[in-house]
CSV table of C-alpha atoms in Angstrom, one decimal:
chain,number,residue,atom,x,y,z
A,1,MET,CA,18.0,-17.8,-12.3
A,2,SER,CA,20.6,-17.6,-11.1
A,3,GLY,CA,21.1,-18.7,-7.2
A,4,TYR,CA,22.7,-15.3,-6.0
A,5,ASN,CA,24.7,-17.0,-3.5
A,6,ALA,CA,27.4,-14.2,-3.5
A,7,PHE,CA,25.4,-11.4,-4.3
A,8,ALA,CA,23.3,-12.4,-1.4
A,9,GLU,CA,25.8,-11.7,0.5
A,10,VAL,CA,26.5,-8.4,-0.2
A,11,TYR,CA,22.2,-7.8,-1.0
A,12,ASP,CA,21.7,-5.3,2.2
A,13,LYS,CA,25.0,-3.2,1.7
A,14,LEU,CA,24.2,-2.6,-1.7
A,15,THR,CA,20.6,-1.9,-1.8
A,16,ASP,CA,20.5,0.6,1.9
A,17,ASN,CA,19.4,3.6,-1.2
A,18,ILE,CA,16.4,1.1,-2.0
A,19,GLU,CA,14.0,2.5,0.9
A,20,TYR,CA,11.9,-0.4,2.2
A,21,LYS,CA,10.0,1.6,4.0
A,22,LYS,CA,8.6,4.7,1.7
A,23,ARG,CA,8.3,1.7,-0.6
A,24,ALA,CA,6.2,-0.1,2.1
A,25,ASP,CA,3.8,2.5,3.5
A,26,PHE,CA,3.3,2.8,-0.4
A,27,ILE,CA,2.3,-0.3,-0.2
A,28,SER,CA,-0.5,-0.4,2.5
A,29,THR,CA,-2.1,2.7,0.7
A,30,LEU,CA,-2.8,0.8,-2.1
A,31,PHE,CA,-4.5,-1.8,-0.3
A,32,GLU,CA,-6.4,0.5,1.4
A,33,ARG,CA,-7.7,1.9,-0.9
A,34,TYR,CA,-9.3,-2.0,-2.8
A,35,GLU,CA,-9.6,-1.9,1.1
A,36,VAL,CA,-8.0,-5.8,1.1
A,37,LYS,CA,-7.7,-6.2,5.4
A,38,GLY,CA,-5.6,-9.0,5.3
A,39,LYS,CA,-7.6,-11.4,6.7
A,40,GLU,CA,-5.6,-13.6,3.5
A,41,PRO,CA,-1.8,-13.3,4.4
A,42,ILE,CA,-0.2,-11.2,1.7
A,43,LEU,CA,2.5,-13.1,-0.5
A,44,ASP,CA,5.7,-11.3,-1.1
A,45,LEU,CA,7.3,-12.8,-4.2
A,46,ALA,CA,10.7,-13.3,-4.5
A,47,CYS,CA,11.0,-11.7,-1.0
A,48,GLY,CA,14.8,-11.9,-1.0
A,49,THR,CA,16.4,-10.9,2.4
A,50,GLY,CA,13.2,-9.9,3.4
A,51,SER,CA,13.9,-5.9,4.4
A,52,LEU,CA,10.5,-4.9,2.6
A,53,ALA,CA,8.2,-8.2,4.1
A,54,PHE,CA,9.5,-7.2,7.6
A,55,GLU,CA,8.4,-3.3,7.0
A,56,LEU,CA,4.7,-4.6,5.8
A,57,ALA,CA,4.6,-6.6,8.9
A,58,LYS,CA,5.4,-3.9,11.3
A,59,ARG,CA,2.3,-2.4,9.0
A,60,GLY,CA,-0.2,-5.1,10.9
A,61,TYR,CA,0.3,-7.5,7.5
A,62,ASP,CA,0.9,-11.2,8.2
A,63,MET,CA,3.6,-11.3,5.4
A,64,ILE,CA,4.8,-14.7,3.6
A,65,GLY,CA,7.9,-13.9,1.9
A,66,ILE,CA,8.8,-16.6,-0.8
A,67,ASP,CA,12.1,-16.9,-2.2
A,68,SER,CA,13.5,-19.6,-4.9
A,69,SER,CA,17.6,-18.7,-3.7
A,70,TYR,CA,18.2,-21.1,-0.5
A,71,ALA,CA,21.6,-17.8,0.3
A,72,MET,CA,18.5,-15.0,0.3
A,73,LEU,CA,16.8,-17.1,2.3
A,74,SER,CA,18.9,-17.4,5.3
A,75,GLN,CA,19.7,-13.9,5.3
A,76,ALA,CA,16.1,-14.0,6.0
A,77,GLN,CA,15.3,-16.2,8.6
A,78,THR,CA,18.8,-14.7,10.5
A,79,LYS,CA,17.4,-10.9,10.7
A,80,LYS,CA,14.2,-12.4,11.8
A,81,TYR,CA,15.3,-13.6,14.9
A,82,GLU,CA,17.6,-10.2,15.0
A,83,GLU,CA,13.8,-8.9,15.1
A,84,ASN,CA,11.8,-10.8,16.2
A,85,ALA,CA,9.3,-11.1,13.7
A,86,ASP,CA,6.4,-13.0,12.9
A,87,VAL,CA,7.2,-13.5,8.3
A,88,LEU,CA,6.8,-17.5,6.9
A,89,PHE,CA,9.9,-18.0,4.1
A,90,LEU,CA,9.7,-20.3,1.8
A,91,CYS,CA,12.1,-21.7,-0.6
A,92,GLN,CA,9.6,-21.7,-3.4
A,93,ASP,CA,10.5,-20.5,-7.5
A,94,MET,CA,7.7,-18.6,-8.3
A,95,THR,CA,6.3,-20.6,-11.1
A,96,GLU,CA,5.7,-23.5,-9.4
A,97,LEU,CA,3.8,-21.4,-6.1
A,98,ASP,CA,2.7,-23.9,-3.6
A,99,LEU,CA,0.2,-22.9,-0.6
A,100,TYR,CA,-1.5,-24.0,2.3
A,101,GLY,CA,-4.4,-21.4,1.5
A,102,THR,CA,-4.7,-19.2,-0.3
A,103,ILE,CA,-3.9,-14.8,-0.3
A,104,SER,CA,-5.6,-11.4,0.5
A,105,GLY,CA,-2.8,-10.2,-1.9
A,106,ALA,CA,0.8,-10.5,-3.0
A,107,VAL,CA,3.8,-8.3,-4.4
A,108,CYS,CA,6.8,-8.3,-6.2
A,109,MET,CA,8.6,-5.8,-6.3
A,110,LEU,CA,11.7,-4.6,-7.7
A,111,ASP,CA,12.2,-6.1,-10.7
A,112,SER,CA,12.0,-9.8,-9.5
A,113,LEU,CA,9.9,-10.4,-13.1
A,114,ASN,CA,11.8,-9.5,-14.9
A,115,HIS,CA,14.6,-12.2,-13.7
A,116,LEU,CA,12.8,-14.8,-14.6
A,117,SER,CA,13.8,-16.7,-17.7
A,118,CYS,CA,10.7,-16.5,-20.6
A,119,ALA,CA,8.2,-14.8,-21.4
A,120,ASP,CA,6.2,-18.8,-20.6
A,121,ASP,CA,8.0,-18.3,-16.6
A,122,VAL,CA,6.3,-14.6,-16.7
A,123,LYS,CA,2.3,-16.0,-17.5
A,124,LYS,CA,2.9,-19.4,-14.8
A,125,THR,CA,4.0,-16.6,-12.2
A,126,VAL,CA,0.8,-14.4,-12.4
A,127,GLU,CA,-1.3,-17.8,-13.1
A,128,LYS,CA,-0.4,-19.4,-9.5
A,129,VAL,CA,-0.5,-15.9,-7.9
A,130,GLY,CA,-4.5,-15.7,-9.2
A,131,LEU,CA,-4.9,-19.3,-8.5
A,132,PHE,CA,-4.1,-18.8,-4.5
A,133,MET,CA,-6.3,-15.7,-4.2
A,134,GLU,CA,-9.3,-14.2,-3.2
A,135,HIS,CA,-11.4,-12.7,-4.8
A,136,GLY,CA,-10.8,-8.9,-4.8
A,137,GLY,CA,-7.9,-9.9,-3.0
A,138,ILE,CA,-5.1,-7.6,-5.0
A,139,PHE,CA,-2.3,-7.4,-6.9
A,140,ILE,CA,1.1,-5.3,-6.8
A,141,PHE,CA,4.0,-5.4,-9.3
A,142,ASP,CA,7.2,-3.8,-11.0
A,143,VAL,CA,8.3,-4.4,-13.9
A,144,ASN,CA,11.9,-2.7,-15.7
A,145,THR,CA,10.4,-1.1,-19.2
A,146,ILE,CA,11.6,-1.9,-22.1
A,147,TYR,CA,12.9,2.0,-22.3
A,148,LYS,CA,15.5,1.1,-18.9
A,149,HIS,CA,17.1,-1.9,-20.7
A,150,ARG,CA,17.2,0.0,-23.9
A,151,GLU,CA,18.4,3.0,-22.5
A,152,ILE,CA,19.6,3.5,-18.8
A,153,LEU,CA,21.2,-0.9,-17.9
A,154,GLY,CA,22.0,-1.3,-22.0
A,155,ASN,CA,26.0,-1.6,-22.3
A,156,ASN,CA,26.6,0.1,-19.8
A,157,THR,CA,28.7,0.0,-16.8
A,158,PHE,CA,28.1,0.9,-12.5
A,159,VAL,CA,30.2,1.1,-9.8
A,160,TYR,CA,29.5,0.5,-6.1
A,161,ASP,CA,31.4,1.7,-3.4
A,162,CYS,CA,30.2,1.1,-0.7
A,163,ASP,CA,31.5,0.1,2.8
A,164,GLU,CA,33.2,-2.9,3.0
A,165,VAL,CA,32.2,-3.8,-0.4
A,166,TYR,CA,32.9,-2.5,-4.0
A,167,CYS,CA,31.4,-4.0,-7.1
A,168,VAL,CA,31.0,-3.3,-10.7
A,169,TRP,CA,28.0,-4.0,-12.5
A,170,GLN,CA,28.3,-4.4,-16.7
A,171,ASN,CA,25.7,-5.1,-18.8
A,172,CYS,CA,25.6,-5.9,-22.2
A,173,LEU,CA,22.0,-5.4,-24.3
A,174,ASN,CA,21.1,-8.6,-26.6
A,175,ASP,CA,18.5,-8.1,-30.0
A,176,ASP,CA,15.5,-8.5,-27.5
A,177,ASP,CA,16.2,-6.1,-24.9
A,178,SER,CA,17.1,-8.7,-21.8
A,179,VAL,CA,20.5,-7.6,-20.3
A,180,ASP,CA,22.7,-9.9,-20.0
A,181,ILE,CA,24.4,-8.3,-15.9
A,182,SER,CA,27.8,-9.5,-14.6
A,183,LEU,CA,28.3,-9.1,-11.0
A,184,ASP,CA,31.6,-8.4,-10.0
A,185,ILE,CA,32.2,-8.4,-5.8
A,186,PHE,CA,34.8,-7.1,-3.6
A,187,GLU,CA,33.8,-7.7,0.0
A,188,CYS,CA,36.8,-6.4,2.3
A,189,ASP,CA,37.3,-8.9,5.0
A,190,GLY,CA,41.3,-8.1,7.4
A,191,GLY,CA,42.3,-5.0,5.2
A,192,ALA,CA,42.7,-7.3,2.0
A,193,TYR,CA,39.8,-7.9,-0.5
A,194,TYR,CA,38.2,-11.0,-1.7
A,195,ARG,CA,36.4,-11.4,-5.1
A,196,SER,CA,33.9,-13.4,-5.9
A,197,SER,CA,31.1,-12.9,-9.0
A,198,GLU,CA,27.4,-13.4,-10.2
A,199,ASP,CA,26.5,-13.9,-13.5
A,200,PHE,CA,22.2,-13.7,-14.3
A,201,THR,CA,19.7,-12.4,-17.0
A,202,GLU,CA,16.6,-9.5,-17.0
A,203,ARG,CA,14.4,-9.1,-19.1
A,204,ALA,CA,12.0,-6.4,-20.1
A,205,TYR,CA,8.6,-7.1,-22.3
A,206,ARG,CA,6.3,-4.7,-24.1
A,207,ILE,CA,3.1,-3.3,-21.3
A,208,GLU,CA,0.6,-4.9,-23.3
A,209,ASP,CA,2.5,-8.3,-22.6
A,210,TYR,CA,1.9,-7.4,-19.2
A,211,LYS,CA,-1.7,-6.8,-19.9
A,212,LYS,CA,-2.7,-10.0,-21.6
A,213,TRP,CA,-1.0,-11.9,-19.1
A,214,LEU,CA,-2.8,-10.4,-16.0
A,215,SER,CA,-6.4,-10.9,-18.5
A,216,ASP,CA,-5.4,-14.5,-19.2
A,217,ALA,CA,-6.0,-15.0,-15.4
A,218,GLU,CA,-8.4,-12.6,-14.2
A,219,PHE,CA,-6.7,-9.5,-13.2
A,220,GLU,CA,-7.8,-6.8,-13.8
A,221,ILE,CA,-5.4,-4.0,-13.8
A,222,LEU,CA,-6.9,-0.6,-12.2
A,223,HIS,CA,-3.8,1.6,-12.5
A,224,ILE,CA,-0.4,1.5,-13.7
A,225,PHE,CA,1.8,3.9,-12.2
A,226,ASP,CA,5.9,4.6,-13.2
A,227,GLU,CA,7.1,3.9,-10.5
A,228,MET,CA,5.6,4.6,-7.1
A,229,SER,CA,3.9,7.9,-8.0
A,230,ASP,CA,1.2,8.8,-8.8
A,231,ARG,CA,2.4,9.8,-12.3
A,232,GLU,CA,0.9,7.6,-15.6
A,233,LEU,CA,3.0,5.6,-17.6
A,234,ASN,CA,5.0,7.2,-19.8
A,235,GLU,CA,7.4,7.1,-22.7
A,236,THR,CA,10.5,7.7,-20.0
A,237,THR,CA,9.2,5.6,-17.6
A,238,GLU,CA,11.9,2.8,-15.4
A,239,ARG,CA,10.1,1.2,-13.2
A,240,ALA,CA,6.3,0.6,-14.0
A,241,VAL,CA,3.8,-0.7,-11.1
A,242,PHE,CA,1.2,-3.3,-11.8
A,243,VAL,CA,-1.8,-2.4,-9.7
A,244,ALA,CA,-4.4,-5.1,-10.4
A,245,ARG,CA,-7.3,-7.2,-8.5
A,246,TYR,CA,-9.0,-10.2,-9.2
A,247,THR,CA,-11.9,-11.0,-10.7
A,248,GLY,CA,-11.7,-14.7,-10.6
A,249,PHE,CA,-14.0,-16.6,-7.8
A,250,LYS,CA,-13.0,-20.3,-6.1
A,251,GLN,CA,-14.7,-23.5,-6.6
A,252,PRO,CA,-16.3,-24.9,-3.6
A,253,GLN,CA,-14.7,-28.1,-2.2
A,254,LYS,CA,-18.1,-30.2,-1.9
A,255,GLN,CA,-18.5,-28.6,-5.5
A,256,GLN,CA,-15.4,-29.8,-6.9
A,257,ALA,CA,-15.3,-33.1,-4.4
A,258,ALA,CA,-18.4,-33.9,-6.6
A,259,GLU,CA,-17.6,-33.3,-9.4
A,260,THR,CA,-14.3,-35.3,-9.6
A,261,GLU,CA,-17.4,-38.6,-8.4
A,262,ASP,CA,-19.8,-38.2,-11.5
A,263,LEU,CA,-16.4,-38.2,-14.0
């Protein structure tokens, strides 16, 4: 994965239309529906600059945000002190997730799983979430669909013209439905524009693949939505939202120790 160093500096400006409050409301509604009380922390995987984690913290959740990008977390830490927010940020690769205790819920939004380098990494991430999830905990994540990669991102170019930032987003669709993305970012400073670049790849998988990976990690799928709505997944869904409950149990520490002594 890219370190997103250049992207981190302008990420919040380029994603001003994401509506984090609306997303946090959607997630909170689902947590309440499935009785996630937040007695254990909620994990925000690939939290980026922390915008979603901050919104969920405002709704009373004890948040932990992890991201593999130091640059993104630097922005998150700055915002944390500005907002006086009580969110713990950790620099970790989500495939190597390692927490100090259990969690009662987890989110991974804005197609972050699509940024992982291969199917095995997605599977590992789901397994890691299950490893630290309390029985009955809820995992909510979204992914770009194959339809979106083929029909929307494809070989297209997008231009974002924001205050003080100009970005050219160029895509190249591959035979395996992955999309190579190249960003040329122009930032205004003192009347002059300075260019930086970022390159990364997003990978899309079949919905059946995600179902299997969740099942293998002892998650029961409750819903698969069309984006942030109550609409069911359909052929033109661009972003699928999975809601899954962890059905596994943690082995008691004393029992683990006894079994270790017997070996």
